mmCIF file of C-alpha atoms and ligand atoms in Angstrom:
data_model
loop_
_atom_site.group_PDB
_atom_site.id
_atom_site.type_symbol
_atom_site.label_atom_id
_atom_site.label_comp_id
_atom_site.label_asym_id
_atom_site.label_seq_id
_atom_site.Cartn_x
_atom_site.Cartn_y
_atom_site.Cartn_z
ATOM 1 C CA UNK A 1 -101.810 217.205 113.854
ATOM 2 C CA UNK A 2 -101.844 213.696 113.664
ATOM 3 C CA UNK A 3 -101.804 211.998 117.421
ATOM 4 C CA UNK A 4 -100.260 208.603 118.571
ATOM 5 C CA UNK A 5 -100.296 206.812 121.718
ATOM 6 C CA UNK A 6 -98.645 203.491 122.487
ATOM 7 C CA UNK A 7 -100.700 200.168 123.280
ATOM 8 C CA UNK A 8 -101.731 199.395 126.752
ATOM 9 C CA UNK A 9 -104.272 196.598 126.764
ATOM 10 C CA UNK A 10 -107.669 197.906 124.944
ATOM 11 C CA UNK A 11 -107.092 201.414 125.831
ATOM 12 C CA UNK A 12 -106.640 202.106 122.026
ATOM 13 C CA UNK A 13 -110.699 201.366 121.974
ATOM 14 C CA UNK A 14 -111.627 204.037 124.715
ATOM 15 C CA UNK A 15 -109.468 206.686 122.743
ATOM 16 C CA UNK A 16 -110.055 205.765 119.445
ATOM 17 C CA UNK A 17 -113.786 206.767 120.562
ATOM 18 C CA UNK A 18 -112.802 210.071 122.659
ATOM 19 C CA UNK A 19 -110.260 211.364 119.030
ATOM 20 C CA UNK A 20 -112.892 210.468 116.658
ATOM 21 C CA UNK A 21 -115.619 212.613 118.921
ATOM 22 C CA UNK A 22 -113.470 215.450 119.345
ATOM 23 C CA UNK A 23 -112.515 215.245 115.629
ATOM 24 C CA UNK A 24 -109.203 214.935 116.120
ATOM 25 C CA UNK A 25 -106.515 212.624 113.747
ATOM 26 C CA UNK A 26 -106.066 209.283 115.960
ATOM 27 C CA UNK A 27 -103.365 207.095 114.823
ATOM 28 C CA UNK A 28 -104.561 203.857 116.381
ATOM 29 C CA UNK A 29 -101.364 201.390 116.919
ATOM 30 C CA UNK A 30 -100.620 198.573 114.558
ATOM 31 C CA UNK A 31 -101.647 195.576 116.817
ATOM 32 C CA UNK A 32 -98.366 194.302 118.745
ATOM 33 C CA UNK A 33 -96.296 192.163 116.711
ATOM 34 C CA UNK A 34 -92.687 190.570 117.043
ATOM 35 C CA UNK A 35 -91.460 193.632 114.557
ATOM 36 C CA UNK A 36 -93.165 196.139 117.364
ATOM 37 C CA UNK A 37 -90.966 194.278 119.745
ATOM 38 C CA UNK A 38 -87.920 194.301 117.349
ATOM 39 C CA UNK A 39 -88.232 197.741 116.295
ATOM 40 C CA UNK A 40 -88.508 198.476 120.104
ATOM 41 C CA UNK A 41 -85.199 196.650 121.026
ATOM 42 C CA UNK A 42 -83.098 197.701 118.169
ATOM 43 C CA UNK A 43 -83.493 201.228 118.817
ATOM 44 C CA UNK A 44 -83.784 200.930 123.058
ATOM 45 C CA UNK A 45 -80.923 201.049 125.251
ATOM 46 C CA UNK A 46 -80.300 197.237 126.109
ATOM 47 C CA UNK A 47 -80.831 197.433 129.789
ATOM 48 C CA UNK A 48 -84.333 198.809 129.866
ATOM 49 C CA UNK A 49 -87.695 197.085 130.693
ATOM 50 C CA UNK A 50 -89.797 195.991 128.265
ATOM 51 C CA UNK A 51 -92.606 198.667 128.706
ATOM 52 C CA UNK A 52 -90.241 200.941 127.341
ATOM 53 C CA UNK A 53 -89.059 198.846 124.464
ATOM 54 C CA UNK A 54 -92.345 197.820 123.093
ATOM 55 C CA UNK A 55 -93.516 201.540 123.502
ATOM 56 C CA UNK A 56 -90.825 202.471 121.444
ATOM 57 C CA UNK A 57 -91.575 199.885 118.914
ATOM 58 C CA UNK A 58 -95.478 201.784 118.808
ATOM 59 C CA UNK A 59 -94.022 204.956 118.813
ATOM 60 C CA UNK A 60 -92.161 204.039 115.463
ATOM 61 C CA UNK A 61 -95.094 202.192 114.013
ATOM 62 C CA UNK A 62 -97.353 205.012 114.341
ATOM 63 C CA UNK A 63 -94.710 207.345 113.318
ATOM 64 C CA UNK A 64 -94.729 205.254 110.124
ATOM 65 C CA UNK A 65 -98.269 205.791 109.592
ATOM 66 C CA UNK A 66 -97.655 209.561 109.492
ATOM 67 C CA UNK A 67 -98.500 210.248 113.609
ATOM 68 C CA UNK A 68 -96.386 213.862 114.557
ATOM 69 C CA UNK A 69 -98.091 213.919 117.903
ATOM 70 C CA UNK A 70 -96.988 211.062 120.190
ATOM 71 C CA UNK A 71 -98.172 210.765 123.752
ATOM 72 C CA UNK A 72 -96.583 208.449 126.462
ATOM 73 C CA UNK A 73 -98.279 208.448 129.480
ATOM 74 C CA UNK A 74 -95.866 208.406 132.633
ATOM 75 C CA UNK A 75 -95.384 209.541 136.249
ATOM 76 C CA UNK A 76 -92.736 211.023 138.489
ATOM 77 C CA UNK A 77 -92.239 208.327 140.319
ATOM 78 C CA UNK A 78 -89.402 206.326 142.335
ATOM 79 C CA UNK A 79 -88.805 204.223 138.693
ATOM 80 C CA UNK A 80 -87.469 205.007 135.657
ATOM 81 C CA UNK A 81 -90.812 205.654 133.752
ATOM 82 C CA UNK A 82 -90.477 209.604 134.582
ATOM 83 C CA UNK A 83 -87.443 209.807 131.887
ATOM 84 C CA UNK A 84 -89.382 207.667 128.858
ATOM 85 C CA UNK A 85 -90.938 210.200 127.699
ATOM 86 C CA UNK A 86 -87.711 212.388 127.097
ATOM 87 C CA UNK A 87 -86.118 209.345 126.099
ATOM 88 C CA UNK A 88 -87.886 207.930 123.771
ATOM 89 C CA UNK A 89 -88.425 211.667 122.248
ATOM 90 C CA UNK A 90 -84.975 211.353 121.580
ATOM 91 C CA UNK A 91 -84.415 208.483 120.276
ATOM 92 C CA UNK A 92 -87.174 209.268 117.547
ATOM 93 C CA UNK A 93 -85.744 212.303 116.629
ATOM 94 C CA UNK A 94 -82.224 210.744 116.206
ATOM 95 C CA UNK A 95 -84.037 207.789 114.089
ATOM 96 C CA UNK A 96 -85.008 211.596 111.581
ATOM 97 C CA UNK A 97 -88.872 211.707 112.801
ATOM 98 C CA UNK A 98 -89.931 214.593 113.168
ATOM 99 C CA UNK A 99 -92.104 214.249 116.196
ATOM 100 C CA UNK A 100 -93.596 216.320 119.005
ATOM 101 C CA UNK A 101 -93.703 214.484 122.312
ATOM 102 C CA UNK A 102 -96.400 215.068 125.337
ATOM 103 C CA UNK A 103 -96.089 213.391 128.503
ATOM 104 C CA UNK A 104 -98.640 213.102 130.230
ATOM 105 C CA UNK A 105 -98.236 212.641 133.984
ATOM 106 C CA UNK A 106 -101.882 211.134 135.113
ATOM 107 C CA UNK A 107 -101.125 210.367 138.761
ATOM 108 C CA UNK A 108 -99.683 213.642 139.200
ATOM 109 C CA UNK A 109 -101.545 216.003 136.782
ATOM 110 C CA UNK A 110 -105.095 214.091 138.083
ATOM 111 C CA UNK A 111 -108.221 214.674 136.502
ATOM 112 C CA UNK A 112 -107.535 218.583 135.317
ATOM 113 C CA UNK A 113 -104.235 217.666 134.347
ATOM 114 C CA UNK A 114 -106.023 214.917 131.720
ATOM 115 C CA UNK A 115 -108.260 217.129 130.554
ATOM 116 C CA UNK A 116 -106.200 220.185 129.837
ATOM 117 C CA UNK A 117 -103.938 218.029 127.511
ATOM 118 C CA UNK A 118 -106.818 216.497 125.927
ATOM 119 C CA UNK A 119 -108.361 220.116 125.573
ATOM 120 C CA UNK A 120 -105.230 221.375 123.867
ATOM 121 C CA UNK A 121 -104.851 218.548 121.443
ATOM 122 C CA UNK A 122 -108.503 218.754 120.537
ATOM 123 C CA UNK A 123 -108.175 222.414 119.336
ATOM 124 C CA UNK A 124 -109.304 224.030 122.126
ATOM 125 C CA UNK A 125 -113.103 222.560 122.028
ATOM 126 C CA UNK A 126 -115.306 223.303 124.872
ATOM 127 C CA UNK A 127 -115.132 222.010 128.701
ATOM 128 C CA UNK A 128 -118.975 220.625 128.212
ATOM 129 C CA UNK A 129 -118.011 218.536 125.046
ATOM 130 C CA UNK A 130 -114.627 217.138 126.406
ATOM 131 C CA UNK A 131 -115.939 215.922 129.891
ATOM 132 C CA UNK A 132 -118.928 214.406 128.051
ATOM 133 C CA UNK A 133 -116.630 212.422 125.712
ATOM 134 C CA UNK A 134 -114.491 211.208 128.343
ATOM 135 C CA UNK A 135 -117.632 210.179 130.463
ATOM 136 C CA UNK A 136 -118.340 208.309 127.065
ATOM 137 C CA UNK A 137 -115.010 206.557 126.993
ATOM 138 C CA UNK A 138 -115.599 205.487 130.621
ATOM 139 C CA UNK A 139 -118.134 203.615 130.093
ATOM 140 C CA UNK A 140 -116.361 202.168 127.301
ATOM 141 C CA UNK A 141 -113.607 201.675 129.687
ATOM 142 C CA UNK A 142 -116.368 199.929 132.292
ATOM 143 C CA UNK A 143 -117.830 197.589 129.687
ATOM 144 C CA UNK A 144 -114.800 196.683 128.542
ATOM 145 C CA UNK A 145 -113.431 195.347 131.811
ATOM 146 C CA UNK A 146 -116.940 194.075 133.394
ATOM 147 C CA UNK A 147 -116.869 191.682 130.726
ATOM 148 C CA UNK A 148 -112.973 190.611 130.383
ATOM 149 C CA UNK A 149 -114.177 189.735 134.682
ATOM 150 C CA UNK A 150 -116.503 187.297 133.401
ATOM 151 C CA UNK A 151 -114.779 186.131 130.639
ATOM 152 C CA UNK A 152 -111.704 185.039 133.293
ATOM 153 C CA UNK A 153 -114.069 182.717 135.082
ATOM 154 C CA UNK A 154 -115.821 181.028 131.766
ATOM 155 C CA UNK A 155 -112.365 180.909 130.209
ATOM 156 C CA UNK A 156 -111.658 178.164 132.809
ATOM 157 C CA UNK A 157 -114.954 175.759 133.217
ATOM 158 C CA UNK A 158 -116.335 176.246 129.430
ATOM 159 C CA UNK A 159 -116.557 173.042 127.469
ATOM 160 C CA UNK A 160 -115.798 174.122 123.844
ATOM 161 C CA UNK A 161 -112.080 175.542 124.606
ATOM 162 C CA UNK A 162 -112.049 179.384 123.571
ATOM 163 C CA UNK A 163 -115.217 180.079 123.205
ATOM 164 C CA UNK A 164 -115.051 182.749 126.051
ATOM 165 C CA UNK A 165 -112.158 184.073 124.291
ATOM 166 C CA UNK A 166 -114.368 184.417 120.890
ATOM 167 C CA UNK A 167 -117.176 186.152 122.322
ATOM 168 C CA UNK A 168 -114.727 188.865 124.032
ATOM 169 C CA UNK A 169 -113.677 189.529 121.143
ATOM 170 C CA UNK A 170 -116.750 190.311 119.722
ATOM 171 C CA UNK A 171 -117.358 192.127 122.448
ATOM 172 C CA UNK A 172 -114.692 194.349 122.218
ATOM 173 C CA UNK A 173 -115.578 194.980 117.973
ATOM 174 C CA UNK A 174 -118.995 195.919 119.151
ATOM 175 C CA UNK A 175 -117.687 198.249 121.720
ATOM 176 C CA UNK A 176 -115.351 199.960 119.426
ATOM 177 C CA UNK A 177 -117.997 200.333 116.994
ATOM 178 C CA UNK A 178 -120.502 201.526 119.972
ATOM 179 C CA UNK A 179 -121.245 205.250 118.984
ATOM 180 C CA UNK A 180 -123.826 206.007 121.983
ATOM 181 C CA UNK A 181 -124.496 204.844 125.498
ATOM 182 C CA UNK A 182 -127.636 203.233 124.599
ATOM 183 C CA UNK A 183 -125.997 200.824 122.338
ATOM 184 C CA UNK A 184 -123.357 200.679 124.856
ATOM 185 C CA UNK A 185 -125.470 199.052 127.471
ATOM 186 C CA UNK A 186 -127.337 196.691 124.756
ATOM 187 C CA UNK A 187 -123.979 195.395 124.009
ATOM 188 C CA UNK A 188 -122.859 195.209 127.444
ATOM 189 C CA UNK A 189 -125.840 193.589 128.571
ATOM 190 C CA UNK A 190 -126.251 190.969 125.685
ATOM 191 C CA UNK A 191 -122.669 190.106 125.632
ATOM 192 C CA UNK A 192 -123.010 189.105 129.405
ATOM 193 C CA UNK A 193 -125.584 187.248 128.695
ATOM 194 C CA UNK A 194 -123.818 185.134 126.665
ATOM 195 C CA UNK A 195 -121.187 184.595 128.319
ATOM 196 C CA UNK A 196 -123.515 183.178 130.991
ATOM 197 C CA UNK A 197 -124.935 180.855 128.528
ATOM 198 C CA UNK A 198 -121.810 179.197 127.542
ATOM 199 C CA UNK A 199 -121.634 175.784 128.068
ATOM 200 C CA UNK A 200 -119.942 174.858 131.351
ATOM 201 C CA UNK A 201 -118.964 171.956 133.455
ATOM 202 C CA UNK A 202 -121.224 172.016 136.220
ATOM 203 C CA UNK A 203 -118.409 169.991 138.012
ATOM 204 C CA UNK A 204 -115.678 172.191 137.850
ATOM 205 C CA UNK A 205 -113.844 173.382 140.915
ATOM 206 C CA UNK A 206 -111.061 175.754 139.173
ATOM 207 C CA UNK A 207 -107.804 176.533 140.799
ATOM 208 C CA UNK A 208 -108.142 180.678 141.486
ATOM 209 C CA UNK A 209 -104.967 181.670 140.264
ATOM 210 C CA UNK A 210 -104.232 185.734 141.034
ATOM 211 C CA UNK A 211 -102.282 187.395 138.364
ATOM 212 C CA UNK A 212 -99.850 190.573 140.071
ATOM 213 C CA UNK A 213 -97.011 192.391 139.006
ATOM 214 C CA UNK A 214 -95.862 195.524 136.908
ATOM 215 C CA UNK A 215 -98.626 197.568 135.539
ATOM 216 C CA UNK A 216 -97.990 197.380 131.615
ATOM 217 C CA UNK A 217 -97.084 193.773 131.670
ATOM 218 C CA UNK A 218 -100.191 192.696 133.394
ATOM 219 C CA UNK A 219 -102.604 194.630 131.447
ATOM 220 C CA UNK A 220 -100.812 194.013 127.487
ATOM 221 C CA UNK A 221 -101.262 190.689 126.521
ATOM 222 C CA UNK A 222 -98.509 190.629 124.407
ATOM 223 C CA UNK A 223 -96.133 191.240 126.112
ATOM 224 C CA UNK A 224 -96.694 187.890 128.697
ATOM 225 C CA UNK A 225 -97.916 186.136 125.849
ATOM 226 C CA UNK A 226 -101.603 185.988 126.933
ATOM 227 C CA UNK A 227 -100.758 184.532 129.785
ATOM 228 C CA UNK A 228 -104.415 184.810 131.278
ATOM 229 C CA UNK A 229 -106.036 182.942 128.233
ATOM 230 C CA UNK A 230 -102.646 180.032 128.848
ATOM 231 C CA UNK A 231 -104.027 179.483 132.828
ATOM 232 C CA UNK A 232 -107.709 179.289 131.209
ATOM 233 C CA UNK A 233 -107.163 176.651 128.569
ATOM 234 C CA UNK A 234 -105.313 174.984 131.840
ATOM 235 C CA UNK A 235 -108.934 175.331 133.647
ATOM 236 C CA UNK A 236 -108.076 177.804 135.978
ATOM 237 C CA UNK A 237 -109.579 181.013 136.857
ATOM 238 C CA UNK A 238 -107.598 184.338 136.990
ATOM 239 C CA UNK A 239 -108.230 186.724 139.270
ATOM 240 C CA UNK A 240 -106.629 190.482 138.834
ATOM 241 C CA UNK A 241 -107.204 193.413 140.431
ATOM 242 C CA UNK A 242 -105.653 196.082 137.767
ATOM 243 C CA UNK A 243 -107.797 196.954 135.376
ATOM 244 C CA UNK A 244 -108.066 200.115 133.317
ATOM 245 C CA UNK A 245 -111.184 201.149 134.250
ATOM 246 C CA UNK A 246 -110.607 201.151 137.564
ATOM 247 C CA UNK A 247 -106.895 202.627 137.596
ATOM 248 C CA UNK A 248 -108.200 206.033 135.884
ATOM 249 C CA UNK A 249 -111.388 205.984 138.449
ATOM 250 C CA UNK A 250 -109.159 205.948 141.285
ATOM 251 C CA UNK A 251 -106.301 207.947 139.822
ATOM 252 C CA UNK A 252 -108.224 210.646 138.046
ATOM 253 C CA UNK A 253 -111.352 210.782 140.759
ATOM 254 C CA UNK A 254 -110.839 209.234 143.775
ATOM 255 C CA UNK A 255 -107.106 210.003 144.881
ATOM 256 C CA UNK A 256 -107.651 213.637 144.601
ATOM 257 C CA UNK A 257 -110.286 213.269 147.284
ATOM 258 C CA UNK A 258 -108.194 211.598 149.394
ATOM 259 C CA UNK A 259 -109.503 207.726 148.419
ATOM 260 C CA UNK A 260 -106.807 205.630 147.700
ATOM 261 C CA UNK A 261 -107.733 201.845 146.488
ATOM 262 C CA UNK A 262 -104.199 200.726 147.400
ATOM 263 C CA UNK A 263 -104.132 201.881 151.096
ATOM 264 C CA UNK A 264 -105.106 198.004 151.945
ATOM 265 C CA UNK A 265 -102.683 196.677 149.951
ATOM 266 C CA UNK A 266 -99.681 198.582 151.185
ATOM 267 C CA UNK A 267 -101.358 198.005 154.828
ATOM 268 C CA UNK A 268 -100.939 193.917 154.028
ATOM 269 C CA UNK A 269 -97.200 194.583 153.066
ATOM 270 C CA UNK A 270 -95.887 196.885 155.821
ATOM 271 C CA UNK A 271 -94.967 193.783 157.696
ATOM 272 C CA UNK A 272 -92.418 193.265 154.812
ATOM 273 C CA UNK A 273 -91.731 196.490 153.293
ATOM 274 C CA UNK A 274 -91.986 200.144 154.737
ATOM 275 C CA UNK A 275 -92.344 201.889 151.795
ATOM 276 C CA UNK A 276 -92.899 202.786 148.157
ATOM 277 C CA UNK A 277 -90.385 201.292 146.348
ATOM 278 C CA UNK A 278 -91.505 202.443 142.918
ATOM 279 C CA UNK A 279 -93.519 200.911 139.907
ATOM 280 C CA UNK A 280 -95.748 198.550 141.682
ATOM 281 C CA UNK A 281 -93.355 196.831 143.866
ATOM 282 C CA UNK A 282 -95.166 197.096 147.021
ATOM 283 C CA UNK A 283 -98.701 196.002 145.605
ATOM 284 C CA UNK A 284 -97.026 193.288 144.320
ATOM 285 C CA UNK A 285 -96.104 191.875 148.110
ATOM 286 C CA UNK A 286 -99.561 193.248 149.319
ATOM 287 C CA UNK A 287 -101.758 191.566 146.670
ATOM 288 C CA UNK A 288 -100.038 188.524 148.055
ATOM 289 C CA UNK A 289 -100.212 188.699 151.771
ATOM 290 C CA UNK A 290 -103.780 189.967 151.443
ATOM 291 C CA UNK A 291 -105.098 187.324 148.785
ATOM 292 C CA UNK A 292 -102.645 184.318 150.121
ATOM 293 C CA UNK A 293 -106.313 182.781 151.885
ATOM 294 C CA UNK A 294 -108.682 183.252 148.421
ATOM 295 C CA UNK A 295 -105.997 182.389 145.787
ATOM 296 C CA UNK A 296 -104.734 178.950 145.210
ATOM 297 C CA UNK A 297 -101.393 180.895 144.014
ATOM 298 C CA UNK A 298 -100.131 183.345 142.327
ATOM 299 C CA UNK A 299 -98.650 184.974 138.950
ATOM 300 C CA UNK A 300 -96.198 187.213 139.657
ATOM 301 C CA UNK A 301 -95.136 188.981 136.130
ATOM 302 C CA UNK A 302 -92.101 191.487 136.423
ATOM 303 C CA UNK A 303 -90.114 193.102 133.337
ATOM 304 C CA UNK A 304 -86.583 192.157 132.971
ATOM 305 C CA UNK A 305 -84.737 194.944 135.245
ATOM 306 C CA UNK A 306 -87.615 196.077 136.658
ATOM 307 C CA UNK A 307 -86.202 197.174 139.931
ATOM 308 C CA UNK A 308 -89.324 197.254 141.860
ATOM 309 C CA UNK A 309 -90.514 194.271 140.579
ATOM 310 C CA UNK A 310 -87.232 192.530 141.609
ATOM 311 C CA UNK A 311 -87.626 193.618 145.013
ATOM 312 C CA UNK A 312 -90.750 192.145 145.050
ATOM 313 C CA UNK A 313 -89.996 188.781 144.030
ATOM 314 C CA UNK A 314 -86.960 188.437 146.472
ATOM 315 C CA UNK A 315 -89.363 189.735 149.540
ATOM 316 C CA UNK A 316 -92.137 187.496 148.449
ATOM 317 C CA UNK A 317 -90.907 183.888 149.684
ATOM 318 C CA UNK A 318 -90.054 185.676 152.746
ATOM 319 C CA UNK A 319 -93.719 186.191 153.939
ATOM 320 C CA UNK A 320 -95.595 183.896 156.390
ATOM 321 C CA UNK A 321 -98.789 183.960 154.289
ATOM 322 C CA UNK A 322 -97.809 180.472 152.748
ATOM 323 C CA UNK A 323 -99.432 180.549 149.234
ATOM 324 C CA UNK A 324 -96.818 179.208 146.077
ATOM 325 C CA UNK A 325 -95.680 182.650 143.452
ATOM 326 C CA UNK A 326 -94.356 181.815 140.091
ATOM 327 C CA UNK A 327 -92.518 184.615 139.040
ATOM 328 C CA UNK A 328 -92.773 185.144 135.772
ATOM 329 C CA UNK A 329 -89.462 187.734 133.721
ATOM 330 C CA UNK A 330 -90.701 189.347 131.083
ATOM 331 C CA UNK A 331 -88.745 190.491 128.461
ATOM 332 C CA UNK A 332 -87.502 189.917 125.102
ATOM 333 C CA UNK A 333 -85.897 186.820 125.222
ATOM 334 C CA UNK A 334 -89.275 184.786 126.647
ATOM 335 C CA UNK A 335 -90.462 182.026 124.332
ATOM 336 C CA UNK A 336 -93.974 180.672 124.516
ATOM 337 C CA UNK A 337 -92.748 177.335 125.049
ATOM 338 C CA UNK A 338 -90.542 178.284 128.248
ATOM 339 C CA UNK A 339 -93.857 180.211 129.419
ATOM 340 C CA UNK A 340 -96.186 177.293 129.184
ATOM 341 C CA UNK A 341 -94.075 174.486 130.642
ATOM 342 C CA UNK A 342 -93.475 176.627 133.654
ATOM 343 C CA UNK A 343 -97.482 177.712 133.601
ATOM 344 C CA UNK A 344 -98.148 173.694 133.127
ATOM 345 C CA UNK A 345 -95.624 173.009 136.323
ATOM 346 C CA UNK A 346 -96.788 175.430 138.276
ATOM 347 C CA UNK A 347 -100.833 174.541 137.674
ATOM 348 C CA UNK A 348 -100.067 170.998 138.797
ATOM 349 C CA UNK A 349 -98.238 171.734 141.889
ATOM 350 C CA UNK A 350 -101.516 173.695 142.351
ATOM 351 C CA UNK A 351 -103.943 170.729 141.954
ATOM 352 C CA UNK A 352 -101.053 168.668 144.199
ATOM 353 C CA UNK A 353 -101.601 171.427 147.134
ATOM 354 C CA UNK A 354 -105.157 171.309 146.689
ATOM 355 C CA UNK A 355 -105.503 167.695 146.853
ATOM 356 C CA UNK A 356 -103.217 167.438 150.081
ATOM 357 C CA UNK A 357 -105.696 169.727 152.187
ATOM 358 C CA UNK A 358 -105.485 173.127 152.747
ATOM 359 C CA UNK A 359 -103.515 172.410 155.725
ATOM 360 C CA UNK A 360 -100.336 171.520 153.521
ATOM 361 C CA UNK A 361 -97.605 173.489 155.205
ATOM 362 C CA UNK A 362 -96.198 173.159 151.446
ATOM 363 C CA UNK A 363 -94.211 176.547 151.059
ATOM 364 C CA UNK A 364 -92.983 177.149 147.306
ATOM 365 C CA UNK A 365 -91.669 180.038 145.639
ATOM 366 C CA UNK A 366 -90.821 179.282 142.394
HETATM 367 S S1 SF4 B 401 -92.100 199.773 137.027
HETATM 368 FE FE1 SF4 B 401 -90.410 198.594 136.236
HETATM 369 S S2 SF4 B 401 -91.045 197.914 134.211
HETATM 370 FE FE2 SF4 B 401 -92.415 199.553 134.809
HETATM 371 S S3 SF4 B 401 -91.508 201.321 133.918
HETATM 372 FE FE3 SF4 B 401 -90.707 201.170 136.024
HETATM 373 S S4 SF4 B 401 -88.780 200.021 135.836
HETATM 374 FE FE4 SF4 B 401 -89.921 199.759 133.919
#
């Protein structure tokens, strides 16, 4: 058995760690390239988001490599991510590979859920060696994300441009290569460290730009074209509240005892929307009401045809917290070029608001 899962952000690091523990055959991704996204598009119905698309495209890369096993993570939620799975299964098998599919439903199935499928593809090994492996890959998880924090505030008052940048990636080599949690916390600790010892300008007052929007495309970089490291190089600091780490705390630990981390979020957008509207629709409108006083603006990234997402973006100008969304369609037909003029208009209507006072009753949704 040879098993495949599609990119989300670093999470190939975290299971490259938990497969290789558990002695199973991990087919980590090819990093995401224009032929991922290609690959993805040729073979995806045209009106679908790009989460699915550039799933698809890792699907038939790892296929290629010789994966039989694919996993897609998913949920049975209000959106269309429920039917990927089935989908996509499909469309592989049409396409001749002969592939098993698992989807695995993490905010349903919860912890147990996550661990029986893990259980079965690792042949059955013990409960005590599985739950210490994924405590393992937690950490790895934790590290991972305590340092991409810090590295979205250096990005955007260091003076050598992309040095922040360069040491996270280091960081993440060393954490992939991490084989204990001692080494673990050396890393973690002496990475931070230098972070904090980058060169900074002591008279920077960065813009706080928060970064909201559909799951996938705010945690893969590739598929908003890095859009975090873009806002740095511009000098301003991104603020986000997804993060892996914390997603599988809350939805593998803390929801099944009845914590949920978004129950302030969907308080802030009652006002505007009554309920779950699928995806992350309704966070979206929460994250702004409730960050509209600490964020200079906002990010707003939806996929093309996301239908939460588009809910979102027409309920957002409509709010009395008076803070200026770019809204940001992600799909394949973005350029860079298109991304960075509007990231270059948007960050100087910023410094424009900042400059007339925080009392500017300026009210922009763009
Ligand atoms: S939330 Fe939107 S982009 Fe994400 S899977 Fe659902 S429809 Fe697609």
């Amino acid at each position: 058995m040879r098993i495949g899962i599609p990119h989300i952000g670093n999470l190939y690091i975290p299971l490259r760690a938990m497969f290789k523990k558990l002695d199973v055959d991990y087919v980590t991704p090819p990093p995401n390239t224009r032929r991922t996204l290609s690959l993805g598009v040729k073979y995806s119905p045209e009106g679908l988001c790009i989460p699915f698309k550039l799933t698809l495209g890792n699907f038939i890369e790892i296929a290629e490599l010789g994966a039989d096993t694919l996993v897609m993570p998913g949920s049975y939620g209000t959106c269309r991510l429920g039917y990927y799975a089935k989908t996509q299964d499909k469309i592989l098998k049409d396409l001749g590979y002969n592939i098993e599919m698992i989807q695995m439903g993490v905010s349903e199935q919860k912890l147990l859920g996550l661990m029986k499928i893990i259980k079965r593809l690792a042949n059955n090994a013990s409960w005590r060696k599985i739950i210490s492996v994924y405590t393992f890959c937690q950490k790895k998880m934790n590290d991972m994300d305590r340092i991409e924090r810090l590295v979205q505030k250096v990005r955007a008052v260091e003076i050598e441009k992309g040095t922040a940048n360069r040491i996270f990636k280091e960081a993440l080599d060393a954490i992939d290569k991490a084989d204990d949690s001692r080494t673990l916390k050396e890393v973690q600790t002496g990475y931070i460290e230098r972070l904090n010892n980058v060169e900074k300008d002591p008279d920077a007052r960065p813009l706080v730009v928060g970064i909201t929007g559909e799951f996938y495309v705010v945690l893969e970089p590739f598929s908003n074209y890095d859009i975090e490291s873009e806002l740095g190089k511009l000098g301003v600091e991104v603020r986000r509240t997804t993060f892996l780490s914390e997603w599988t705390k809350f939805s593998l630990f803390l929801n099944p005892l009845g914590i949920n981390e978004k129950d302030r979020i969907h308080r802030a957008a009652l006002p505007y929307l009554k309920r779950d509207i699928g995806g992350d629709g309704w966070e979206s409108i929460g994250e702004k009401v409730l960050h509209s006083n600490e964020y200079d603006g906002i990010v707003h990234l939806a996929p093309f045809t996301c239908m939460p997402e588009i809910i979102a973006q027409n309920i957002m100008p409509t709010t009395r917290e008076n803070i200026p969304v770019l809204t940001i369609i992600c799909d394949e037909q973005m350029t860079k070029t298109g991304v960075l003029t509007r990231l270059e208009a948007f960050v100087d209507l910023l410094k424009h608001k900042r400059r007339a006072g925080n009392g500017s009753r300026l009210k922009i949704a763009v």
